[in-house]
Amino acid sequence: MSIVTTERQDDVLVIISNNPPVNALGAAVRQGLQAGLEEAKGDDGIKAVVIRCEGRTFFAGADITEFTKPPVEPLLPALVDMIEASDKPVVAAIHGTALGGGCEVALACHYRVAVPSAKIGLPEVKLGLLPGAGGTQRLPRVAGVELALEMTAKGDPISAGKAKEAGLVDALAGEDSLVADAVAFARDVADKRPLPRASEKSVAADPGVFQAFREKNAKRFRGFDAPAEIIDVIEETISKPYSEGVQRERNGFMKLMMGTQSAAQRHIFFAERKASKIDDVPDDIQLRDVKKVGVIGAGTMGGGISMNFLSAGIPVTIVEMQQDALDRGVATMRKNYENTAKKGRITQDQVEQAMGLLTPTLSMEDLGDCDLIIEAVYESMDVKKDVFGKLDTIAKPGAILASNTSYLDVNEIAASTSRPGDVVGMHFFSPANVMKLLEVVRGDKTDKDVLATVMALSKKIRKVAVVAGVCYGFIGNRMLIPRQLEAQKLLMEGATPSQVDKVHVEFGMPMGPFQMSDLAGVDIGWHRDPSRIESIRDALCAEDRWGQKKGAGFYDYDEKRQPSPSPRVAEIIEDFRKKSGAEQHEITDQEIIERTLYTMVNEGAKILAEGKAQRASDIDVVWIYGYGWPVYRGGPMFWADTVGLKTIVEGLEKHGFDVAPLLKEKAEKGERFN
Ligand code: 3H9
């Protein structure tokens, strides 16, 4: 059966696309739509046209996989013009998500009818692109410049209800009667003339609106090419005829499409989806039922982990050892929910619903009916083994036993139970209710269905999950180690904390290594003996400079937690430099990049060669979602490809590092990681 079919309903022709999973507007769909329009044109009995989609969604956009292939006619910009040029009214019948090219098809239709649950948006910016089929031109004409700027430069979809208010949707249909309602609507407007064509509408905007929008969102857009280009395109073209505007849009689209940022962002789009696939686990494996979750530890981590499940409607039993710690943990969770409600992101009812699913307890025995139990206790092998030994006697058969360890050996933890097949690592990142990454640590004996269940569950709790093998620090923290080590050495050789941090921030990271240390706590992992001072970190900790929480760390902090370089830290560093006899030299920004970031790529290559990550793109996903690596650089391994692996190897060798054999081999063969 062809992908696009037509169905005659008396005087209305319904054109139906059926291109699972998301009705991407690939060549066959575009050709089918063109054929449908021609059929309507050539049939005098047809008075109006409805375009709709089968399956879970209206067109979710251009087919991104085609972007790197030779173009096939009709191209999307030409197709949308054909739709708009039709002299019979065309109605878009929208359900699911009308995104990107899908939204542009809808905008080219003369009318739009949508079910209330539908979402409409132009998310191209998230792929480093701008809407390239008239979206930057038609949307401001239909819905106004301000909403158009929001939707195109930020890329978040809006609800059908909001779209209706903005004039982007003409009528809301019944959830179960979209086709009938759209056909009835088409019949109603069949004889109305002139046809409302978006490109013919006028548009006006206060010229100040563009600069104000840029300034308001400067932090969010920092480093990204696409939002700036989108704002420029809309600003430049608003006072010009439509024909000039679409030309400017086309040029902007091609410029972004050829750039590294869009390649990086498209890489991450597919990498994120690929990460959920486990090479040796069949897609149709029977999953375990997870209806109730247990969390051990009501500290920051345990509370954050619990909130993920509560928000997804899954009941949680949370265990602590002392009543006051339990009360504090529960109160923090409530406060977090209430803060979200204050910002209008959830309702008070949702706060109560989530908290209503929580059962606090002091007894581990209460975890007996949980399908998944996640331990989030103190990071010590002895403590974890003790907890898992107890769990072994309490948990019901088939329950998944997970550890939130960030470094420790999951195999050793699993061995403290009689059911290592049920044991897995679930490494959440702090704050666990916010950060998107979940490293799923596969022990040597972890059962495949356990792994598949946790990966599927991660989607329910809106995490991006990546499978990691057992090794110290797994993927993310393991790569952090050489970076932190080199950052420390750079201090000894003449760099300052702010210089190293500045290079990372300019690279696009949310913060540099020392800012991160101050935020996380300089004292994490410290031996706690103030008389034992063997490193700069020991010296800071001995003086109570534990980071932001103490108002002092590598930086001094004022009462608003604004950092400034610390003269005392400079003295401590100087003291260590003298004692160590480390050779001093002028450290350039490039040297910082080579020693802190090239070394991460080197570690990534080792992780890959050891099979601790399934694929290079998984490593990229970990760093984007767990540590804020700038998405427009595509993650460390993709970035290394763009720098050139030969350059990375040369940089590492220049500084005397042992180059990972896999990296060396790829560089010699002229290969890439991705
Ligand atoms: C654009 O439109 C440019 C135009 O302005 C101008 C052109 C000239 N193409 O996400 P899921 C695949 S740019 C190809 O897991 P969900 C996806 O890879 C586009 N493939 O489902 C996955 O494959 P697999 C603007 C696509 O229910 C499968 O579909 N549009 C596309 O969680 C299922 O995807 C966007 O940026 C595509 N456009 O979420 C929207 N989209 O199964 C991008 C998806 O092999 N898409 N696939 O791993 C989305 O945001 C989500 O897929 C959506 C569904 C919300 C629709």
XYZ file of C-alpha atoms and ligand atoms in Angstrom:
730
model
C 0.000 0.000 0.000
C 1.304 3.421 -0.789
C 2.318 5.760 1.987
C -0.134 8.479 0.970
C -3.669 7.582 -0.076
C -6.812 9.577 -0.761
C -10.370 8.999 0.331
C -13.329 10.775 -1.184
C -16.031 11.910 1.208
C -18.589 13.279 -1.272
C -17.206 16.703 -2.197
C -14.217 16.601 0.178
C -10.985 14.795 -0.672
C -9.124 13.498 2.359
C -5.403 12.979 1.779
C -4.008 10.481 4.280
C -0.352 9.979 5.115
C 0.671 6.733 6.758
C 4.403 6.817 7.330
C 5.190 5.318 10.747
C 6.459 5.994 13.274
C 6.076 9.789 13.130
C 4.903 10.594 9.581
C 8.188 12.303 8.729
C 7.852 14.192 5.456
C 10.194 11.995 3.415
C 10.267 12.007 -0.402
C 7.487 9.436 -0.792
C 5.188 11.416 1.507
C 5.894 14.665 -0.325
C 5.233 12.999 -3.673
C 2.020 11.482 -2.316
C 0.806 14.834 -1.013
C 1.564 16.455 -4.359
C -0.371 13.704 -6.166
C -3.308 14.182 -3.756
C -3.391 17.921 -4.439
C -3.347 17.284 -8.182
C -6.180 14.773 -7.837
C -8.267 17.385 -6.023
C -7.437 20.033 -8.577
C -8.434 17.842 -11.502
C -11.755 16.739 -10.018
C -14.592 19.236 -10.397
C -16.656 17.315 -7.863
C -14.145 18.101 -5.108
C -14.717 21.386 -3.318
C -12.263 21.132 -0.428
C -9.334 19.057 0.811
C -8.390 17.688 4.233
C -4.830 16.557 4.979
C -4.504 14.122 7.850
C -2.178 11.436 9.155
C -2.631 7.859 10.318
C -0.874 6.540 13.404
C 0.239 8.383 16.469
C 0.896 11.804 14.998
C 0.468 14.431 12.308
C 3.733 15.075 10.405
C 6.529 15.418 12.992
C 8.759 17.253 10.546
C 10.981 16.865 7.530
C 12.715 13.492 7.418
C 15.974 14.335 9.178
C 17.692 11.260 7.738
C 17.319 12.790 4.253
C 19.354 15.895 5.099
C 22.622 14.189 4.218
C 21.265 12.600 1.011
C 20.756 14.065 -2.502
C 17.514 16.081 -2.642
C 14.403 14.502 -4.175
C 11.564 16.562 -5.717
C 9.238 17.998 -4.684
C 11.227 19.725 -1.970
C 9.276 20.724 1.112
C 9.352 24.507 0.469
C 7.873 23.909 -3.006
C 5.280 21.489 -1.649
C 4.000 23.887 0.995
C 3.704 26.588 -1.669
C 1.630 24.164 -3.758
C -0.671 23.555 -0.804
C -1.153 27.252 -0.200
C -1.660 27.961 -3.898
C -4.529 25.464 -4.158
C -7.685 27.226 -5.291
C -9.755 24.807 -3.232
C -9.544 25.240 0.543
C -7.131 22.868 2.266
C -7.668 21.989 5.930
C -5.017 20.392 8.153
C -6.484 17.858 10.599
C -3.951 17.741 13.416
C -3.427 15.157 16.142
C -0.284 14.184 18.063
C 2.491 16.604 17.194
C 2.650 18.918 14.186
C 6.318 19.743 14.328
C 8.826 21.462 12.077
C 7.931 20.740 8.466
C 4.638 19.332 9.796
C 3.786 22.688 11.329
C 4.869 24.345 8.087
C 2.510 22.104 6.092
C -0.267 23.107 8.494
C 0.628 26.791 8.136
C 0.419 26.494 4.370
C -3.053 24.960 4.631
C -5.802 27.565 4.555
C -7.302 26.284 7.793
C -6.180 24.198 10.757
C -8.376 21.968 12.908
C -6.783 20.167 15.864
C -7.723 17.870 18.716
C -7.157 19.440 22.150
C -4.320 17.024 22.992
C -2.326 18.024 19.888
C 0.893 19.999 20.111
C 2.231 22.359 17.498
C 5.759 23.628 17.213
C 8.819 24.548 15.220
C 11.638 22.701 17.035
C 14.232 23.037 14.232
C 16.366 25.194 16.527
C 16.972 22.086 18.634
C 18.604 20.547 15.584
C 20.690 23.682 15.068
C 18.446 24.735 12.179
C 15.749 27.235 11.399
C 12.349 26.363 9.956
C 13.162 26.079 6.266
C 9.780 25.673 4.592
C 8.260 29.076 5.198
C 7.826 28.725 8.965
C 9.763 31.878 9.861
C 7.542 33.818 7.461
C 4.094 32.308 7.811
C 4.054 31.867 11.597
C 4.554 35.581 12.460
C 1.862 36.443 9.908
C -0.588 33.980 11.452
C 0.218 34.144 15.172
C 2.166 37.392 15.634
C 5.858 38.123 15.923
C 6.232 37.600 19.656
C 4.805 34.087 19.722
C 6.709 33.280 16.533
C 9.987 34.326 18.164
C 9.237 32.186 21.222
C 8.272 29.153 19.174
C 11.062 29.303 16.613
C 14.025 30.466 18.696
C 13.267 28.249 21.701
C 11.649 25.384 19.835
C 9.108 24.344 22.469
C 5.707 23.292 21.099
C 2.462 24.844 22.290
C -0.837 23.145 23.042
C -3.707 23.166 20.578
C -5.646 25.345 23.030
C -2.935 27.981 23.081
C -2.610 27.716 19.299
C -6.347 28.356 19.011
C -6.064 31.481 21.174
C -3.196 32.693 19.003
C -5.075 32.134 15.755
C -2.781 29.324 14.697
C -5.619 26.817 14.973
C -9.053 27.718 13.610
C -11.139 25.115 15.415
C -10.756 22.428 18.034
C -12.143 19.024 17.126
C -13.381 16.210 19.326
C -10.598 13.901 20.496
C -12.357 10.969 18.788
C -13.945 12.769 15.861
C -11.081 14.639 14.227
C -11.668 13.384 10.700
C -15.418 13.940 10.749
C -15.003 17.374 12.325
C -12.303 18.402 9.849
C -14.399 17.233 6.887
C -17.420 19.127 8.242
C -15.237 22.212 8.720
C -13.906 21.875 5.153
C -17.451 21.673 3.821
C -18.424 24.796 5.782
C -15.624 26.850 4.254
C -15.732 25.257 0.797
C -17.282 28.275 -0.886
C -15.665 31.018 1.171
C -13.429 33.353 -0.798
C -10.847 34.786 -0.724
C -8.922 31.840 0.699
C -6.895 32.849 3.753
C -3.298 32.451 2.621
C -0.742 33.025 5.389
C 1.894 34.387 3.013
C -0.504 37.139 1.920
C -1.187 38.365 5.447
C 0.453 41.504 6.679
C 2.565 41.559 9.778
C 3.608 44.340 12.074
C 5.965 44.417 15.011
C 7.446 46.921 17.367
C 11.091 47.078 16.178
C 12.270 46.978 19.816
C 10.815 43.531 20.313
C 13.721 41.728 18.650
C 16.514 43.257 20.704
C 14.489 42.830 23.879
C 14.003 39.147 23.036
C 17.729 38.695 22.360
C 18.662 40.320 25.651
C 16.090 38.435 27.692
C 17.301 35.092 26.405
C 21.012 35.843 26.083
C 22.006 33.243 28.682
C 19.875 30.518 27.150
C 21.151 31.161 23.615
C 24.827 31.568 24.592
C 27.080 29.800 22.094
C 24.288 28.640 19.772
C 24.218 29.856 16.149
C 20.619 28.952 15.282
C 18.594 31.160 17.666
C 20.533 34.267 16.620
C 20.016 33.433 12.943
C 16.294 32.806 13.486
C 15.800 36.161 15.215
C 17.767 37.921 12.468
C 15.730 36.225 9.736
C 12.417 37.188 11.293
C 13.609 40.720 12.053
C 15.105 41.360 8.622
C 12.176 40.042 6.691
C 9.239 41.332 8.631
C 9.150 44.579 6.703
C 9.891 42.955 3.348
C 7.665 41.129 0.899
C 7.079 37.453 1.570
C 9.079 36.415 -1.503
C 12.225 38.112 -0.154
C 11.578 36.737 3.303
C 11.483 33.094 2.193
C 14.659 33.612 0.197
C 16.389 34.962 3.301
C 15.008 32.010 5.258
C 16.363 29.596 2.651
C 19.834 31.146 2.845
C 19.789 30.992 6.647
C 18.616 27.372 6.579
C 21.386 26.296 4.194
C 24.018 28.189 6.173
C 23.019 26.450 9.394
C 22.605 23.074 7.690
C 26.189 23.177 6.414
C 27.569 24.191 9.838
C 29.116 21.972 12.515
C 26.557 22.946 15.158
C 23.595 21.492 13.298
C 25.570 18.342 12.468
C 26.349 18.047 16.198
C 22.761 18.603 17.295
C 21.374 16.174 14.721
C 23.978 13.662 15.875
C 22.709 14.008 19.435
C 19.068 13.649 18.329
C 19.811 10.207 16.883
C 22.430 9.328 19.536
C 19.891 9.842 22.306
C 17.477 7.454 20.625
C 20.173 4.913 19.793
C 21.367 4.902 23.413
C 18.187 3.139 24.497
C 19.025 0.136 22.303
C 21.132 -2.630 23.795
C 23.035 -4.586 21.195
C 22.482 -8.105 22.569
C 19.014 -7.609 24.054
C 16.083 -8.281 21.708
C 13.505 -5.468 21.368
C 10.648 -7.837 22.214
C 12.122 -9.218 25.453
C 9.508 -9.704 28.186
C 9.861 -6.848 30.689
C 9.342 -7.119 34.446
C 6.396 -5.273 35.911
C 7.383 -2.240 37.976
C 4.359 -0.967 39.867
C 6.014 0.011 43.119
C 9.466 1.358 43.860
C 11.524 1.393 47.051
C 14.257 3.930 47.726
C 16.781 3.526 50.523
C 18.066 6.863 51.773
C 16.070 10.087 52.049
C 19.004 12.432 51.520
C 19.330 14.753 48.533
C 19.918 11.847 46.163
C 17.271 9.460 47.511
C 14.688 12.263 47.625
C 15.445 13.365 44.069
C 15.316 9.778 42.788
C 11.954 9.215 44.505
C 10.491 12.360 42.947
C 11.114 10.977 39.450
C 8.844 8.033 40.131
C 6.222 9.964 42.084
C 5.937 12.471 39.238
C 5.354 9.560 36.850
C 2.551 8.254 39.082
C 4.543 5.317 40.500
C 4.223 4.784 44.288
C 7.455 4.964 46.286
C 8.352 3.620 49.726
C 11.282 5.600 51.088
C 13.420 4.292 53.955
C 15.691 6.148 56.355
C 17.378 5.085 59.571
C 16.357 8.020 61.797
C 12.981 9.727 62.078
C 14.412 13.264 61.842
C 16.367 12.450 58.663
C 13.261 10.873 57.175
C 11.132 13.909 58.074
C 13.748 16.260 56.637
C 13.921 14.274 53.391
C 10.140 14.201 52.952
C 9.882 17.925 53.764
C 12.528 18.725 51.134
C 10.645 16.762 48.492
C 7.437 18.611 49.322
C 9.269 21.933 49.226
C 10.738 21.096 45.802
C 7.295 20.229 44.444
C 5.789 23.359 45.951
C 8.478 25.538 44.413
C 7.682 24.009 41.024
C 3.993 24.715 41.628
C 4.810 28.333 42.553
C 6.489 28.709 39.182
C 3.255 27.479 37.592
C 4.796 24.327 36.131
C 2.515 21.993 38.088
C -0.717 22.476 39.995
C -1.186 22.185 43.758
C -3.301 19.095 43.015
C -0.343 17.507 41.276
C 1.827 18.268 44.308
C -0.656 16.454 46.533
C -1.041 13.584 44.077
C 2.725 13.028 43.951
C 3.218 13.321 47.725
C 0.196 11.058 48.244
C 2.079 8.263 46.476
C 4.944 8.429 48.982
C 5.225 6.071 51.967
C 7.982 7.091 54.391
C 9.237 4.397 56.749
C 12.068 3.525 59.108
C 11.816 -0.172 58.360
C 13.550 -1.861 55.441
C 11.098 -4.724 55.871
C 8.485 -2.463 54.266
C 10.278 -2.862 50.932
C 9.068 -6.450 50.624
C 6.360 -5.617 48.104
C 8.480 -3.353 45.851
C 9.278 -4.370 42.269
C 12.361 -2.174 42.089
C 14.485 -1.068 45.036
C 17.109 1.626 44.581
C 19.775 2.085 47.187
C 21.039 5.662 47.611
C 23.102 5.411 50.780
C 26.622 6.563 51.683
C 29.202 5.778 48.974
C 31.117 3.006 50.761
C 31.478 -0.574 49.572
C 31.009 -1.983 53.087
C 27.812 -0.002 53.638
C 26.423 -0.960 50.221
C 27.222 -4.643 50.686
C 25.503 -4.598 54.021
C 22.392 -2.990 52.504
C 22.274 -5.451 49.598
C 22.793 -8.402 51.941
C 19.736 -7.268 53.915
C 17.741 -6.570 50.765
C 18.400 -10.116 49.631
C 16.400 -11.380 52.581
C 13.627 -8.768 52.280
C 12.940 -8.219 48.547
C 10.388 -10.414 46.839
C 11.589 -12.843 44.159
C 12.057 -11.076 40.816
C 12.452 -7.614 42.356
C 15.145 -5.525 40.688
C 17.836 -4.405 43.124
C 19.604 -1.250 41.995
C 22.500 0.724 43.379
C 22.918 4.432 42.785
C 26.669 4.153 43.233
C 28.670 6.605 41.145
C 32.024 4.778 41.237
C 31.847 1.420 42.998
C 32.042 -2.082 41.537
C 28.488 -3.238 40.823
C 29.719 -6.852 40.457
C 31.026 -6.814 44.010
C 27.771 -5.318 45.261
C 25.810 -7.969 43.332
C 27.946 -10.721 44.860
C 26.665 -9.773 48.304
C 23.270 -11.153 47.263
C 22.154 -14.615 46.217
C 20.597 -13.109 43.060
C 23.238 -11.159 41.124
C 21.100 -11.400 37.974
C 18.599 -9.020 39.582
C 21.245 -6.437 40.465
C 21.974 -3.410 38.288
C 23.444 0.074 38.722
C 21.169 3.064 38.334
C 23.443 6.061 38.529
C 21.346 9.210 38.748
C 22.970 12.626 38.505
C 22.423 15.361 41.035
C 19.883 16.961 41.361
C 18.290 13.638 40.476
C 14.817 15.071 39.904
C 16.224 17.516 37.346
C 19.208 15.992 35.531
C 18.184 13.974 32.492
C 20.948 11.395 32.453
C 20.719 7.917 33.925
C 23.749 5.650 33.624
C 22.487 2.089 33.746
C 25.375 -0.044 34.929
C 25.356 -3.559 33.584
C 27.027 -6.026 35.915
C 28.614 -9.215 34.545
C 25.603 -11.182 35.751
C 22.795 -8.632 35.284
C 19.882 -10.380 33.547
C 18.923 -9.022 30.146
C 15.305 -8.499 31.141
C 16.441 -6.482 34.167
C 18.449 -4.229 31.899
C 15.633 -3.864 29.368
C 13.114 -3.127 32.130
C 15.268 -0.372 33.610
C 15.857 1.153 30.153
C 12.104 1.165 29.449
C 11.352 2.566 32.889
C 13.830 5.384 32.335
C 11.621 6.647 29.500
C 8.609 6.675 31.813
C 10.477 8.857 34.275
C 11.724 11.028 31.393
C 15.394 10.214 31.660
C 17.862 9.582 28.896
C 19.458 6.261 29.780
C 22.839 5.001 28.650
C 24.237 1.550 29.386
C 27.702 1.494 30.985
C 29.927 -1.428 31.895
C 31.463 -1.890 35.315
C 34.607 0.205 35.757
C 35.689 2.908 38.195
C 33.384 5.905 37.605
C 31.570 4.175 34.705
C 31.487 6.446 31.618
C 30.939 9.971 32.908
C 32.899 10.138 36.146
C 35.697 8.034 34.702
C 36.245 10.683 32.025
C 36.066 13.388 34.648
C 39.118 11.978 36.435
C 41.816 12.906 33.860
C 40.206 16.311 33.421
C 40.299 17.109 37.139
C 43.822 15.704 37.455
C 45.152 17.873 34.645
C 43.308 20.929 35.950
C 45.149 20.483 39.273
C 48.502 20.056 37.521
C 47.878 23.198 35.479
C 47.552 25.135 38.741
C 50.922 23.837 39.841
C 52.507 24.947 36.573
C 51.248 28.506 36.566
C 47.527 28.605 35.690
C 44.873 30.078 37.990
C 41.505 28.457 38.790
C 39.682 31.282 36.988
C 41.816 30.890 33.876
C 41.085 27.161 33.629
C 37.395 27.688 34.363
C 37.105 30.528 31.843
C 38.403 28.296 29.048
C 35.767 25.685 29.861
C 32.958 28.214 30.074
C 33.994 29.797 26.776
C 34.025 26.315 25.295
C 30.358 26.142 26.291
C 30.368 24.173 29.546
C 28.084 25.473 32.294
C 31.136 25.737 34.559
C 34.793 24.823 34.750
C 36.478 22.145 36.900
C 37.078 24.389 39.926
C 33.636 25.980 39.834
C 32.262 22.435 39.694
C 34.378 21.391 42.672
C 33.101 24.354 44.682
C 29.510 23.572 43.768
C 29.704 19.835 44.482
C 31.827 20.290 47.642
C 35.628 20.370 47.688
C 35.464 18.000 50.659
C 33.838 15.147 48.702
C 36.199 12.199 49.048
C 38.538 14.133 51.382
C 40.299 11.969 54.006
C 39.017 14.327 56.774
C 42.372 14.713 58.544
C 43.239 18.462 58.651
C 46.827 17.694 59.683
C 47.465 15.619 56.536
C 48.065 18.153 53.760
C 49.317 16.524 50.589
C 47.471 18.493 47.917
C 45.932 21.897 47.238
C 42.564 20.290 47.904
C 43.748 19.008 51.336
C 44.944 22.519 52.181
C 41.594 24.056 51.202
C 39.627 21.488 53.195
C 41.869 21.913 56.251
C 40.983 25.625 56.213
C 37.287 24.879 55.951
C 37.182 26.009 52.304
C 34.741 23.264 51.307
C 33.160 25.186 48.458
C 30.002 27.231 48.014
C 28.296 25.716 51.042
C 31.010 27.254 53.271
C 31.245 30.524 51.336
C 34.809 29.640 50.302
C 36.535 27.051 48.159
C 38.706 27.625 45.125
C 36.904 30.988 45.024
C 35.614 33.378 47.679
C 31.820 33.806 47.653
C 29.716 36.736 48.740
C 26.307 36.361 50.373
C 24.696 36.034 46.925
C 27.104 33.198 46.118
C 28.911 35.335 43.545
C 32.493 34.059 43.182
C 35.655 36.135 43.140
C 39.292 34.994 42.879
C 40.702 34.288 46.325
C 44.028 35.803 47.437
C 44.276 33.068 50.080
C 43.896 30.333 47.452
C 46.544 32.061 45.339
C 48.904 31.842 48.365
C 48.113 28.177 48.929
C 48.758 27.409 45.249
C 52.006 29.392 45.312
C 53.131 27.504 48.387
C 52.492 24.163 46.684
C 54.203 25.276 43.498
C 57.357 26.110 45.452
C 57.279 22.881 47.426
C 56.724 20.722 44.367
C 59.375 22.424 42.274
C 56.997 22.117 39.285
C 58.343 23.947 36.276
C 56.456 27.202 35.693
C 55.458 28.378 32.246
C 52.898 30.563 30.583
C 49.792 28.486 30.045
C 47.722 29.246 26.980
C 44.009 28.573 26.536
C 44.917 26.006 23.880
C 47.111 24.117 26.331
C 44.197 23.995 28.773
C 41.966 22.555 26.055
C 44.551 19.989 25.050
C 45.323 18.844 28.570
C 41.823 18.821 30.026
C 39.612 17.985 27.038
C 41.836 15.930 24.733
C 42.573 13.716 27.751
C 38.843 13.128 28.161
C 38.628 11.967 24.559
C 41.596 9.683 25.243
C 39.771 8.166 28.230
C 36.620 7.859 26.111
C 38.598 5.830 23.563
C 39.772 3.489 26.331
C 36.203 3.081 27.601
C 35.108 2.209 24.091
C 37.937 -0.243 23.475
C 37.166 -1.993 26.770
C 33.511 -2.294 25.795
C 32.382 -0.229 28.804
C 30.294 1.916 26.439
C 28.403 0.330 23.558
C 29.186 3.097 21.092
C 30.953 6.443 20.867
C 27.633 8.249 20.593
C 26.610 6.858 24.020
C 29.609 8.636 25.533
C 28.458 11.844 23.871
C 24.973 11.436 25.335
C 26.420 10.935 28.833
C 28.383 14.157 28.637
C 25.584 16.220 27.128
C 22.907 15.152 29.604
C 25.013 14.479 32.691
C 27.583 17.264 32.674
C 26.279 19.993 30.370
C 28.765 19.490 27.532
C 27.500 21.999 24.935
C 25.084 20.159 22.660
C 26.243 22.271 19.714
C 29.611 20.529 20.011
C 27.932 17.121 19.939
C 29.659 15.503 22.961
C 33.388 14.790 23.439
C 33.714 12.026 20.846
C 31.798 13.915 18.140
C 33.786 17.036 18.994
C 37.032 15.064 18.636
C 35.896 14.046 15.147
C 35.374 17.690 14.237
C 38.797 18.696 15.618
C 40.358 15.755 13.774
C 41.649 12.670 15.561
C 45.140 13.264 14.184
C 45.206 16.686 15.853
C 43.966 15.170 19.123
C 46.703 12.516 19.033
C 49.387 15.113 18.277
C 48.144 17.298 21.117
C 48.226 14.413 23.573
C 51.696 13.309 22.481
C 53.017 16.864 22.750
C 52.139 16.831 26.459
C 53.532 13.339 27.024
C 50.259 11.419 27.470
C 49.934 7.749 26.575
C 47.545 7.735 23.647
C 44.816 5.099 23.749
C 45.539 2.484 21.034
C 42.013 2.826 19.588
C 42.395 6.575 19.230
C 45.797 6.190 17.643
C 44.566 3.537 15.241
C 41.583 5.607 14.154
C 43.751 8.677 13.671
C 46.232 6.733 11.560
C 43.474 5.280 9.388
C 41.806 8.682 9.025
C 38.645 7.338 10.704
C 36.170 9.016 13.019
C 34.434 7.861 16.194
C 30.973 8.690 14.858
C 12.395 20.167 9.709
O 11.249 19.879 9.739
C 13.003 21.108 8.719
C 11.998 21.922 7.973
O 11.701 23.114 8.670
C 12.523 22.386 6.643
C 12.942 21.354 5.677
C 13.324 21.915 4.354
N 12.860 12.465 10.783
O 11.509 10.354 19.298
P 10.958 9.010 19.115
C 12.412 8.798 14.366
S 13.502 19.453 10.790
C 13.296 11.192 10.785
O 11.616 7.878 19.817
P 8.577 9.769 20.510
C 13.321 8.655 15.563
O 14.673 8.723 15.177
C 12.512 18.345 11.768
N 13.120 10.338 11.811
O 9.392 8.955 19.406
C 12.933 7.293 16.079
O 13.579 6.327 15.275
P 14.032 4.914 15.892
C 11.687 19.035 12.778
C 12.473 10.804 12.876
O 7.196 9.287 20.432
C 11.435 7.221 15.776
O 11.191 8.213 14.782
N 11.025 18.068 13.630
C 11.990 12.105 12.946
O 9.307 9.721 21.799
C 10.562 7.495 16.968
O 10.975 8.742 17.541
C 11.574 17.616 14.762
O 12.644 18.032 15.147
C 12.195 12.962 11.827
N 11.755 14.228 11.812
O 8.632 11.286 20.047
C 10.802 16.593 15.529
N 11.394 12.289 14.138
O 12.772 4.279 16.384
C 11.675 15.419 15.854
C 11.488 11.118 14.787
O 14.697 4.241 14.763
N 10.971 14.338 16.504
N 12.135 10.212 14.033
O 14.966 5.260 17.012
C 10.552 14.362 17.780
O 10.665 15.355 18.473
C 9.974 13.118 18.351
O 10.372 12.045 17.526
C 8.424 13.097 18.455
C 7.974 11.665 18.879
C 7.991 14.094 19.525
C 7.797 13.409 17.157
